[in-house]
Short mmCIF file of C-alpha atoms in Angstrom, two decimals:
data_model
loop_
_atom_site.label_atom_id
_atom_site.label_comp_id
_atom_site.label_asym_id
_atom_site.label_seq_id
_atom_site.Cartn_x
_atom_site.Cartn_y
_atom_site.Cartn_z
CA MET A 1 148.08 49.17 -112.76
CA ASP A 2 150.70 51.10 -114.73
CA ASP A 3 149.23 52.30 -118.07
CA LYS A 4 152.69 51.92 -119.61
CA ILE A 5 152.58 48.14 -119.07
CA LYS A 6 149.04 47.99 -120.47
CA ASN A 7 150.14 49.85 -123.58
CA GLN A 8 153.28 47.74 -124.03
CA LEU A 9 151.37 44.46 -123.80
CA THR A 10 148.58 45.69 -126.07
CA GLU A 11 151.14 46.70 -128.68
CA LEU A 12 153.01 43.39 -128.44
CA VAL A 13 149.82 41.32 -128.74
CA ASP A 14 148.84 43.32 -131.80
CA GLN A 15 152.24 42.74 -133.40
CA LEU A 16 152.16 39.00 -132.63
CA GLU A 17 148.76 38.61 -134.27
CA LYS A 18 150.26 39.79 -137.52
CA LYS A 19 152.04 36.41 -137.53
CA VAL A 20 149.70 34.08 -135.59
CA PRO A 21 145.89 34.08 -135.39
CA TYR A 22 145.74 34.53 -131.62
CA ALA A 23 147.99 35.96 -128.91
CA ALA A 24 147.50 36.95 -125.28
CA ALA A 25 149.60 38.29 -122.41
CA LEU A 26 149.31 37.80 -118.65
CA TYR A 27 151.27 40.10 -116.34
CA LYS A 28 151.47 39.21 -112.63
CA LYS A 29 152.95 40.95 -109.62
CA SER A 30 152.75 40.12 -105.92
CA SER A 31 154.06 41.45 -102.59
CA GLY A 32 153.29 41.17 -98.89
CA THR A 33 154.54 40.34 -95.38
CA ARG A 34 154.56 37.25 -93.15
CA LEU A 35 155.02 37.09 -89.37
CA ASN A 36 155.82 33.82 -87.60
CA ILE A 37 156.23 33.78 -83.82
CA ASN A 38 156.35 31.27 -80.96
CA ARG A 39 157.28 31.56 -77.29
CA VAL A 40 161.03 31.87 -78.02
CA GLN A 41 161.35 33.28 -81.53
CA GLU A 42 159.89 35.99 -83.76
CA SER A 43 160.41 36.45 -87.49
CA ILE A 44 159.05 39.10 -89.81
CA ASP A 45 159.68 38.61 -93.51
CA GLN A 46 158.73 40.28 -96.72
CA VAL A 47 157.01 37.90 -99.12
CA ASP A 48 159.45 37.49 -101.99
CA PRO A 49 158.23 40.06 -104.53
CA ALA A 50 157.40 38.47 -107.85
CA GLU A 51 156.86 40.11 -111.22
CA GLY A 52 156.67 38.69 -114.71
CA VAL A 53 154.65 38.20 -117.86
CA VAL A 54 153.60 35.13 -119.86
CA PHE A 55 152.71 35.31 -123.56
CA THR A 56 150.51 32.67 -125.18
CA LEU A 57 150.43 32.16 -128.96
CA TRP A 58 148.06 29.95 -130.94
CA ASN A 59 149.01 29.10 -134.51
CA GLY A 60 145.68 27.48 -135.34
CA GLN A 61 146.82 24.03 -134.24
CA SER A 62 149.05 24.31 -131.16
CA TYR A 63 149.85 26.60 -128.26
CA PHE A 64 153.25 28.20 -127.64
CA GLU A 65 154.29 30.10 -124.51
CA ALA A 66 157.12 32.34 -123.39
CA SER A 67 157.65 33.84 -119.93
CA PHE A 68 159.80 36.75 -118.79
CA ASN A 69 160.70 38.00 -115.30
CA LYS A 70 162.92 40.79 -116.61
CA LEU A 71 160.84 43.31 -118.50
CA ASN A 72 163.39 44.63 -120.94
CA TRP A 73 160.82 45.32 -123.64
CA GLN A 74 163.26 45.29 -126.55
CA GLU A 75 164.59 41.85 -125.55
CA VAL A 76 161.03 40.64 -124.93
CA LYS A 77 159.99 41.82 -128.37
CA THR A 78 162.96 40.11 -130.05
CA ASP A 79 162.31 36.78 -128.31
CA LEU A 80 158.57 36.93 -129.04
CA ASN A 81 159.11 37.58 -132.72
CA ALA A 82 161.37 34.52 -132.85
CA LEU A 83 158.70 32.44 -131.09
CA ALA A 84 155.99 33.75 -133.43
CA ASP A 85 158.11 32.80 -136.45
CA TYR A 86 158.60 29.33 -135.01
CA ALA A 87 154.86 28.96 -134.33
CA GLN A 88 154.05 30.16 -137.83
CA ASN A 89 156.47 27.67 -139.38
CA SER A 90 155.08 24.82 -137.23
CA VAL A 91 151.68 24.77 -138.93
CA ASP A 92 151.01 21.46 -140.66
CA PRO A 93 149.03 22.28 -143.84
CA SER A 94 147.66 18.74 -143.92
CA LYS A 95 145.86 19.22 -140.59
CA PRO A 96 142.82 21.43 -139.84
CA SER A 97 143.26 24.80 -138.14
CA PHE A 98 140.89 26.46 -135.68
CA ASP A 99 140.32 29.97 -134.43
CA ILE A 100 140.38 30.97 -130.77
CA ASP A 101 137.51 33.17 -129.56
CA PRO A 102 139.08 36.21 -127.86
CA GLY A 103 135.89 36.79 -125.87
CA THR A 104 133.54 39.72 -125.48
CA PRO A 105 135.34 43.10 -125.62
CA LEU A 106 136.04 44.37 -122.11
CA ARG A 107 138.21 47.01 -120.48
CA LYS A 108 137.84 47.00 -116.72
CA ASP A 109 139.78 47.16 -113.46
CA TYR A 110 138.66 44.91 -110.58
CA PHE A 111 139.53 45.27 -106.89
CA SER A 112 138.78 42.95 -103.98
CA SER A 113 137.06 44.51 -100.99
CA LEU A 114 139.13 45.49 -97.99
CA ILE A 115 138.62 47.86 -95.07
CA LEU A 116 142.16 48.03 -93.68
CA ASP A 117 144.91 47.84 -96.29
CA PRO A 118 147.65 45.59 -94.81
CA ALA A 119 150.30 47.61 -96.66
CA LYS A 120 149.32 50.61 -94.52
CA ILE A 121 149.25 48.78 -91.18
CA PRO A 122 152.44 49.27 -89.11
CA LEU A 123 154.46 46.11 -88.48
CA GLU A 124 154.17 46.81 -84.74
CA LYS A 125 150.39 46.44 -84.96
CA LYS A 126 150.64 43.23 -86.97
CA LEU A 127 153.12 41.82 -84.47
CA ALA A 128 150.86 42.76 -81.57
CA ARG A 129 147.95 40.89 -83.19
CA ALA A 130 150.08 37.77 -83.73
CA LYS A 131 151.26 37.93 -80.10
CA GLU A 132 147.67 38.26 -78.94
CA HIS A 133 146.82 34.90 -80.54
CA LEU A 134 150.02 33.32 -79.19
CA HIS A 135 149.45 34.46 -75.61
CA ALA A 136 145.78 33.42 -75.69
CA ALA A 137 146.90 29.87 -76.56
CA LEU A 138 149.80 29.70 -74.08
CA SER A 139 147.66 30.91 -71.18
CA ALA A 140 144.64 28.72 -71.95
CA HIS A 141 145.85 25.62 -70.06
CA PRO A 142 148.97 24.43 -68.18
CA LYS A 143 149.42 21.52 -70.61
CA VAL A 144 149.98 23.93 -73.52
CA THR A 145 153.75 23.74 -74.07
CA ASN A 146 154.14 26.00 -77.10
CA ALA A 147 152.26 27.58 -79.98
CA ILE A 148 153.05 29.08 -83.36
CA SER A 149 151.18 32.17 -84.47
CA VAL A 150 151.32 33.15 -88.14
CA LEU A 151 149.93 36.30 -89.69
CA GLY A 152 150.46 37.07 -93.37
CA ASP A 153 149.15 39.15 -96.21
CA VAL A 154 149.81 39.15 -99.94
CA THR A 155 148.53 41.40 -102.70
CA HIS A 156 148.31 40.04 -106.24
CA GLU A 157 148.09 42.33 -109.26
CA ASP A 158 147.15 40.71 -112.58
CA LEU A 159 146.74 42.16 -116.05
CA PHE A 160 145.34 40.16 -118.96
CA VAL A 161 145.52 41.46 -122.54
CA ASN A 162 144.29 40.05 -125.84
CA ARG A 163 142.74 41.74 -128.86
CA SER A 164 139.37 42.06 -127.06
CA LYS A 165 140.30 42.50 -123.42
CA VAL A 166 142.43 44.70 -121.23
CA ILE A 167 141.45 43.71 -117.69
CA THR A 168 143.18 43.99 -114.33
CA GLN A 169 142.51 42.63 -110.87
CA THR A 170 144.05 43.56 -107.54
CA ILE A 171 143.32 41.01 -104.83
CA THR A 172 144.59 41.16 -101.25
CA ARG A 173 144.52 37.99 -99.14
CA THR A 174 145.04 37.88 -95.38
CA ASP A 175 146.02 34.65 -93.59
CA VAL A 176 145.99 34.03 -89.86
CA VAL A 177 147.08 30.61 -88.56
CA LEU A 178 147.59 29.15 -85.09
CA VAL A 179 149.23 25.85 -84.11
CA VAL A 180 148.96 24.75 -80.48
CA TYR A 181 151.17 22.06 -78.89
CA LEU A 182 150.16 20.22 -75.71
CA SER A 183 151.82 17.57 -73.52
CA ASP A 184 150.90 15.60 -70.38
CA GLY A 185 154.48 14.46 -69.85
CA GLU A 186 153.98 11.18 -71.67
CA LYS A 187 152.01 11.98 -74.79
CA SER A 188 151.81 15.09 -76.93
CA SER A 189 149.27 16.50 -79.36
CA GLU A 190 148.95 19.42 -81.71
CA VAL A 191 145.99 21.20 -83.27
CA HIS A 192 145.82 23.63 -86.17
CA ASP A 193 143.27 26.24 -87.18
CA GLY A 194 143.12 29.57 -88.93
CA ARG A 195 141.41 31.80 -91.42
CA SER A 196 142.22 32.88 -94.97
CA LYS A 197 140.18 35.56 -96.70
CA ASN A 198 140.48 37.88 -99.65
CA ALA A 199 140.26 40.86 -97.33
CA GLY A 200 142.40 43.32 -95.42
CA PHE A 201 143.82 43.42 -91.90
CA GLU A 202 140.27 43.37 -90.56
CA ALA A 203 140.29 39.62 -91.28
CA ALA A 204 143.45 38.99 -89.22
CA GLN A 205 141.63 38.01 -86.05
CA LEU A 206 141.00 34.66 -84.38
CA PRO A 207 138.16 34.72 -81.84
CA LYS A 208 139.08 33.85 -78.26
CA GLU A 209 136.39 31.15 -78.32
CA LEU A 210 138.10 29.45 -81.28
CA ILE A 211 141.47 29.37 -79.52
CA GLU A 212 139.89 27.93 -76.38
CA LYS A 213 138.19 25.23 -78.47
CA MET A 214 141.53 24.37 -80.11
CA VAL A 215 143.06 23.83 -76.68
CA GLN A 216 140.12 21.66 -75.59
CA ASP A 217 140.49 19.60 -78.77
CA GLY A 218 144.18 19.16 -77.98
CA LEU A 219 143.35 17.98 -74.47
CA THR A 220 140.86 15.49 -75.90
CA LEU A 221 143.54 14.13 -78.21
CA LEU A 222 145.91 13.71 -75.25
CA GLY A 223 143.40 11.42 -73.59
CA SER A 224 142.49 9.48 -76.71
CA GLU A 225 143.61 5.99 -77.55
CA ARG A 226 145.69 5.54 -80.68
CA LEU A 227 143.61 4.32 -83.61
CA LYS A 228 144.36 0.86 -84.87
CA PRO A 229 145.19 0.76 -88.61
CA GLY A 230 142.17 -0.10 -90.72
CA ALA A 231 139.14 1.27 -92.54
CA TYR A 232 136.67 3.44 -90.64
CA ASP A 233 133.43 5.27 -91.34
CA THR A 234 133.96 8.92 -90.47
CA VAL A 235 131.79 11.98 -89.93
CA VAL A 236 133.40 15.29 -90.92
CA ASP A 237 132.37 18.93 -90.77
CA SER A 238 131.78 21.09 -93.84
CA GLU A 239 135.38 22.33 -94.06
CA TRP A 240 136.88 18.83 -94.02
CA ALA A 241 134.21 17.60 -96.41
CA GLY A 242 135.26 20.35 -98.82
CA ILE A 243 138.96 19.50 -98.51
CA ILE A 244 138.34 15.79 -99.08
CA ALA A 245 136.09 16.50 -102.07
CA HIS A 246 138.67 18.87 -103.54
CA GLU A 247 141.64 16.54 -103.20
CA CYS A 248 139.97 13.19 -103.89
CA PHE A 249 137.45 14.26 -106.50
CA GLY A 250 137.92 17.84 -107.67
CA HIS A 251 141.32 17.40 -109.33
CA GLY A 252 139.94 14.53 -111.38
CA MET A 253 137.40 16.92 -112.89
CA GLU A 254 140.10 19.03 -114.59
CA THR A 255 139.56 18.33 -118.28
CA ASP A 256 143.18 18.77 -119.29
CA LEU A 257 143.44 15.30 -117.71
CA TYR A 258 140.67 14.14 -120.07
CA THR A 259 142.77 15.03 -123.11
CA ARG A 260 145.57 12.83 -121.72
CA GLU A 261 143.12 10.07 -120.72
CA ARG A 262 144.16 10.33 -117.07
CA ALA A 263 140.74 10.94 -115.43
CA LEU A 264 138.08 8.26 -114.92
CA SER A 265 135.45 10.96 -114.36
CA ARG A 266 135.13 11.42 -118.12
CA PHE A 267 133.27 8.09 -118.24
CA TYR A 268 130.71 9.17 -115.63
CA ILE A 269 129.28 12.40 -117.07
CA GLY A 270 125.49 12.24 -116.62
CA LYS A 271 125.75 9.27 -114.28
CA PRO A 272 125.19 9.09 -110.49
CA VAL A 273 128.40 9.49 -108.48
CA ALA A 274 126.94 10.47 -105.08
CA ALA A 275 123.74 10.44 -103.06
CA ASP A 276 120.91 12.45 -104.62
CA ILE A 277 121.19 15.09 -101.87
CA VAL A 278 124.75 15.95 -102.98
CA ASN A 279 125.48 19.11 -104.99
CA MET A 280 128.99 20.34 -105.74
CA PHE A 281 130.07 23.66 -107.21
CA ASP A 282 133.35 25.24 -108.24
CA ASP A 283 132.84 28.96 -107.73
CA PRO A 284 135.82 31.33 -107.92
CA SER A 285 133.36 34.24 -108.28
CA LEU A 286 133.13 34.20 -104.45
CA VAL A 287 135.91 36.73 -104.58
CA ASN A 288 135.98 37.46 -100.84
CA GLU A 289 136.98 33.85 -100.15
CA ALA A 290 140.56 32.63 -100.41
CA GLY A 291 141.01 31.30 -103.94
CA GLY A 292 138.34 33.57 -105.39
CA PHE A 293 139.15 35.86 -108.32
CA PHE A 294 137.54 38.10 -110.94
CA PHE A 295 139.15 36.40 -113.95
CA ASP A 296 141.50 33.48 -114.51
CA ASP A 297 144.94 33.39 -116.12
CA GLU A 298 143.38 33.07 -119.60
CA GLY A 299 141.10 36.08 -119.18
CA ALA A 300 137.86 34.15 -118.56
CA LEU A 301 135.61 35.93 -116.06
CA ALA A 302 134.94 33.92 -112.89
CA THR A 303 131.74 31.90 -112.95
CA SER A 304 130.11 29.18 -110.87
CA THR A 305 130.26 25.65 -112.32
CA HIS A 306 127.75 23.04 -111.12
CA ILE A 307 129.82 19.83 -111.07
CA ILE A 308 127.44 17.46 -109.29
CA LYS A 309 123.69 18.12 -109.36
CA SER A 310 121.47 15.95 -107.16
CA GLY A 311 124.09 13.22 -107.24
CA LEU A 312 124.59 13.27 -111.03
CA LEU A 313 127.96 14.26 -112.49
CA GLN A 314 127.38 17.25 -114.78
CA ARG A 315 130.68 18.35 -116.29
CA GLY A 316 134.39 18.93 -115.79
CA LEU A 317 136.43 22.11 -115.38
CA THR A 318 137.94 23.44 -118.60
CA ASP A 319 140.78 25.69 -119.59
CA LEU A 320 141.05 27.26 -123.03
CA ALA A 321 142.96 24.34 -124.56
CA SER A 322 140.81 21.50 -123.21
CA ALA A 323 137.55 23.34 -123.91
CA HIS A 324 138.63 23.85 -127.50
CA LYS A 325 139.91 20.32 -128.02
CA LEU A 326 136.93 18.60 -126.36
CA LYS A 327 134.38 21.09 -127.71
CA LEU A 328 133.13 21.89 -124.20
CA GLU A 329 131.87 25.10 -122.63
CA ARG A 330 134.62 27.15 -120.97
CA SER A 331 134.65 27.29 -117.19
CA SER A 332 136.92 29.41 -115.00
#
């Protein structure tokens, strides 16, 4: 991470806190490539590079934010001073004010593990790997009519600055996806699978056995009767169980919804919500998994949160604002 950006943000945060009791800055940058091929078409694209910074100000009662994707520091400084003046003038003296804890002092750079940096892998080698997956699917059975092979990588660089912290993280994620289409002349089916890891090009590989299983699953679907609409008991594997739990339950545990009274889960803390064998965690500290990180956008270091323990609902997931307003422990 460029020391010039670190110094600029540190200086701006210091200047802002001469007007408001708390300020922080989050700088983000990302870049990468994405390959998408099928039996008749190939495309290789650069992931749209993104760069920008978000400033957060707390005036003791409310949050204020400003974002910039053009880092003209003089213009940024002018706009931030205007926002700080507005935040300062928005304080209601008849209402209580509160301080924001800037956290334990920390200066550290974090990097996700990778063996083969995708940025150093020639496009020809990436294309060859994507074609390998495509050809394995197309040749697996005569009823395979087409397939789409996707291989992508993206590197995120983040810098968080407040009066206590100057921390950076560089995380590379590699995605490999395969979609297989089958037809028996009357009916068609499609199956999807893939892998996503915070890792390098070494993770861009689908085992031959997985591709063969995808084709067999597609053949099974071709011979299956269409389900009649209705309610069914289902048995799912661990991946689908995780997706269902995330979408149907996990989002309702975000405590910013509690402050807006939009989550029923707030009424069930400490109560049974599942069988007593069920435990659920939110754990972004698993940094080698897709979605893992070292710290979040508010500078909180990644930790594991036990949401359901032996069937009992334990707590929700907090950001800085909801943790402060609800007087709850911060999660990440």
